[in-house]
């Protein structure tokens, strides 16, 4: 795992109301990323804000200086497609096929819920919502 710095924009747990109202993206079930996501997020579920125009600049900022590795992608958390992504994101090498599958699922989620820049959603490492309730601030 490659980890750099603290995330520059604080990730936060969803409130009880947000858990009921915000669209919820859950990492694909067959994903090895679940434990990693939970560790990097510091909790099972966090609130992110979708951004379209900053995805490429965020990706460049988060991956700058981290070399590529054969058959692996550099996965960043928070995702580059969120306001919280970019400089200071945690970066980890994961199998390329898994990262691309996760990215495709996130893109489909954005389309399914018609999420545009500025729209909030929750991003969860697993489907067990009981752990979210314990994390509420």
Short mmCIF file of C-alpha atoms in Angstrom, two decimals:
data_model
loop_
_atom_site.label_atom_id
_atom_site.label_comp_id
_atom_site.label_asym_id
_atom_site.label_seq_id
_atom_site.Cartn_x
_atom_site.Cartn_y
_atom_site.Cartn_z
CA UNK A 1 0.00 0.00 0.00
CA UNK A 2 1.14 3.51 -0.76
CA UNK A 3 -0.24 6.20 1.50
CA UNK A 4 0.53 9.89 1.34
CA UNK A 5 -0.58 12.56 3.72
CA UNK A 6 -3.91 13.22 5.28
CA UNK A 7 -6.94 13.82 3.13
CA UNK A 8 -7.15 17.57 2.60
CA UNK A 9 -10.94 17.78 2.74
CA UNK A 10 -12.35 16.02 5.78
CA UNK A 11 -14.46 12.98 5.17
CA UNK A 12 -17.42 12.69 7.49
CA UNK A 13 -19.91 10.04 8.50
CA UNK A 14 -23.47 10.50 7.24
CA UNK A 15 -26.10 11.71 9.69
CA UNK A 16 -29.19 9.60 10.35
CA UNK A 17 -31.20 11.76 7.94
CA UNK A 18 -28.54 11.51 5.23
CA UNK A 19 -28.47 7.72 5.55
CA UNK A 20 -32.17 7.77 4.70
CA UNK A 21 -32.14 10.40 1.95
CA UNK A 22 -28.79 10.40 0.13
CA UNK A 23 -28.08 7.89 -2.65
CA UNK A 24 -25.78 5.15 -1.32
CA UNK A 25 -22.98 3.56 -3.33
CA UNK A 26 -21.69 0.24 -1.97
CA UNK A 27 -18.41 -1.29 -3.13
CA UNK A 28 -19.02 -4.34 -5.34
CA UNK A 29 -19.55 -7.51 -3.29
CA UNK A 30 -16.67 -9.44 -4.87
CA UNK A 31 -14.29 -6.59 -4.29
CA UNK A 32 -11.10 -6.99 -2.27
CA UNK A 33 -11.34 -3.22 -1.86
CA UNK A 34 -13.90 -3.35 0.96
CA UNK A 35 -11.46 -3.76 3.84
CA UNK A 36 -9.14 -1.26 2.22
CA UNK A 37 -11.93 1.28 1.74
CA UNK A 38 -13.04 0.93 5.35
CA UNK A 39 -9.46 1.38 6.57
CA UNK A 40 -8.83 4.41 4.34
CA UNK A 41 -12.18 6.04 5.14
CA UNK A 42 -11.84 5.31 8.86
CA UNK A 43 -15.45 4.08 8.94
CA UNK A 44 -17.85 2.04 6.85
CA UNK A 45 -19.61 4.94 5.17
CA UNK A 46 -18.74 8.54 4.33
CA UNK A 47 -20.42 11.45 2.55
CA UNK A 48 -18.83 12.63 -0.69
CA UNK A 49 -19.75 15.43 -3.09
CA UNK A 50 -19.76 14.65 -6.82
CA UNK A 51 -17.62 16.86 -9.05
CA UNK A 52 -17.33 16.52 -12.80
CA UNK A 53 -14.87 19.27 -13.73
CA UNK A 54 -12.30 18.38 -11.06
CA UNK A 55 -12.02 14.61 -11.68
CA UNK A 56 -8.99 14.79 -14.01
CA UNK A 57 -7.12 17.46 -12.01
CA UNK A 58 -7.90 15.55 -8.78
CA UNK A 59 -6.56 12.32 -10.29
CA UNK A 60 -3.36 14.02 -11.46
CA UNK A 61 -2.86 15.60 -8.03
CA UNK A 62 -3.46 12.40 -6.06
CA UNK A 63 -1.32 10.14 -8.29
CA UNK A 64 1.55 12.56 -8.90
CA UNK A 65 4.88 11.00 -7.99
CA UNK A 66 3.47 7.52 -7.40
CA UNK A 67 4.92 5.10 -9.96
CA UNK A 68 2.80 2.61 -11.88
CA UNK A 69 3.07 -1.11 -11.09
CA UNK A 70 2.53 -3.94 -13.63
CA UNK A 71 -1.04 -5.36 -13.73
CA UNK A 72 -2.14 -2.95 -10.99
CA UNK A 73 -3.82 0.45 -10.86
CA UNK A 74 -3.27 3.19 -8.34
CA UNK A 75 -6.58 3.55 -6.53
CA UNK A 76 -7.25 6.78 -4.70
CA UNK A 77 -9.58 7.48 -1.79
CA UNK A 78 -11.49 9.70 -1.76
CA UNK A 79 -12.29 9.12 -5.44
CA UNK A 80 -11.02 11.69 -7.92
CA UNK A 81 -14.61 12.25 -9.08
CA UNK A 82 -15.49 13.81 -5.71
CA UNK A 83 -14.78 17.24 -4.24
CA UNK A 84 -12.95 15.46 -1.42
CA UNK A 85 -10.52 13.74 -3.82
CA UNK A 86 -7.23 15.08 -5.12
CA UNK A 87 -4.11 16.23 -3.33
CA UNK A 88 -3.61 14.29 -0.10
CA UNK A 89 -5.76 11.31 -1.09
CA UNK A 90 -4.69 7.90 0.14
CA UNK A 91 -3.38 5.81 -2.76
CA UNK A 92 -3.08 2.03 -2.95
CA UNK A 93 -2.07 -0.47 -5.65
CA UNK A 94 -4.89 -2.88 -6.50
CA UNK A 95 -5.44 -5.32 -9.37
CA UNK A 96 -6.28 -3.30 -12.48
CA UNK A 97 -9.41 -5.31 -13.29
CA UNK A 98 -10.81 -4.70 -9.82
CA UNK A 99 -10.16 -0.97 -9.91
CA UNK A 100 -11.77 -0.63 -13.32
CA UNK A 101 -14.78 -2.69 -12.24
CA UNK A 102 -15.21 -0.48 -9.18
CA UNK A 103 -14.86 2.67 -11.30
CA UNK A 104 -17.44 1.40 -13.79
CA UNK A 105 -19.84 0.62 -10.95
CA UNK A 106 -19.36 4.12 -9.50
CA UNK A 107 -19.97 5.68 -12.94
CA UNK A 108 -23.15 3.62 -13.36
CA UNK A 109 -24.24 4.75 -9.88
CA UNK A 110 -23.77 8.41 -10.87
CA UNK A 111 -25.88 7.88 -14.00
CA UNK A 112 -28.58 5.83 -12.24
CA UNK A 113 -29.09 8.56 -9.62
CA UNK A 114 -28.52 11.44 -12.06
CA UNK A 115 -25.80 12.84 -9.80
CA UNK A 116 -24.33 16.11 -11.01
CA UNK A 117 -21.59 18.32 -9.61
CA UNK A 118 -22.46 19.41 -6.09
CA UNK A 119 -24.72 16.42 -5.36
CA UNK A 120 -23.89 14.49 -2.20
CA UNK A 121 -23.96 10.72 -1.79
CA UNK A 122 -22.73 8.17 0.70
CA UNK A 123 -19.93 5.77 -0.23
CA UNK A 124 -19.89 2.54 1.77
CA UNK A 125 -17.37 -0.25 2.03
CA UNK A 126 -20.09 -2.79 2.82
CA UNK A 127 -23.84 -3.15 3.06
CA UNK A 128 -24.03 -3.52 6.85
CA UNK A 129 -25.70 -0.26 7.86
CA UNK A 130 -25.65 -1.11 11.57
CA UNK A 131 -22.02 -0.02 11.80
CA UNK A 132 -22.96 3.41 10.41
CA UNK A 133 -25.31 4.02 13.30
CA UNK A 134 -22.50 3.48 15.79
CA UNK A 135 -20.28 5.96 13.94
CA UNK A 136 -22.64 8.92 13.85
CA UNK A 137 -21.13 12.00 15.43
#
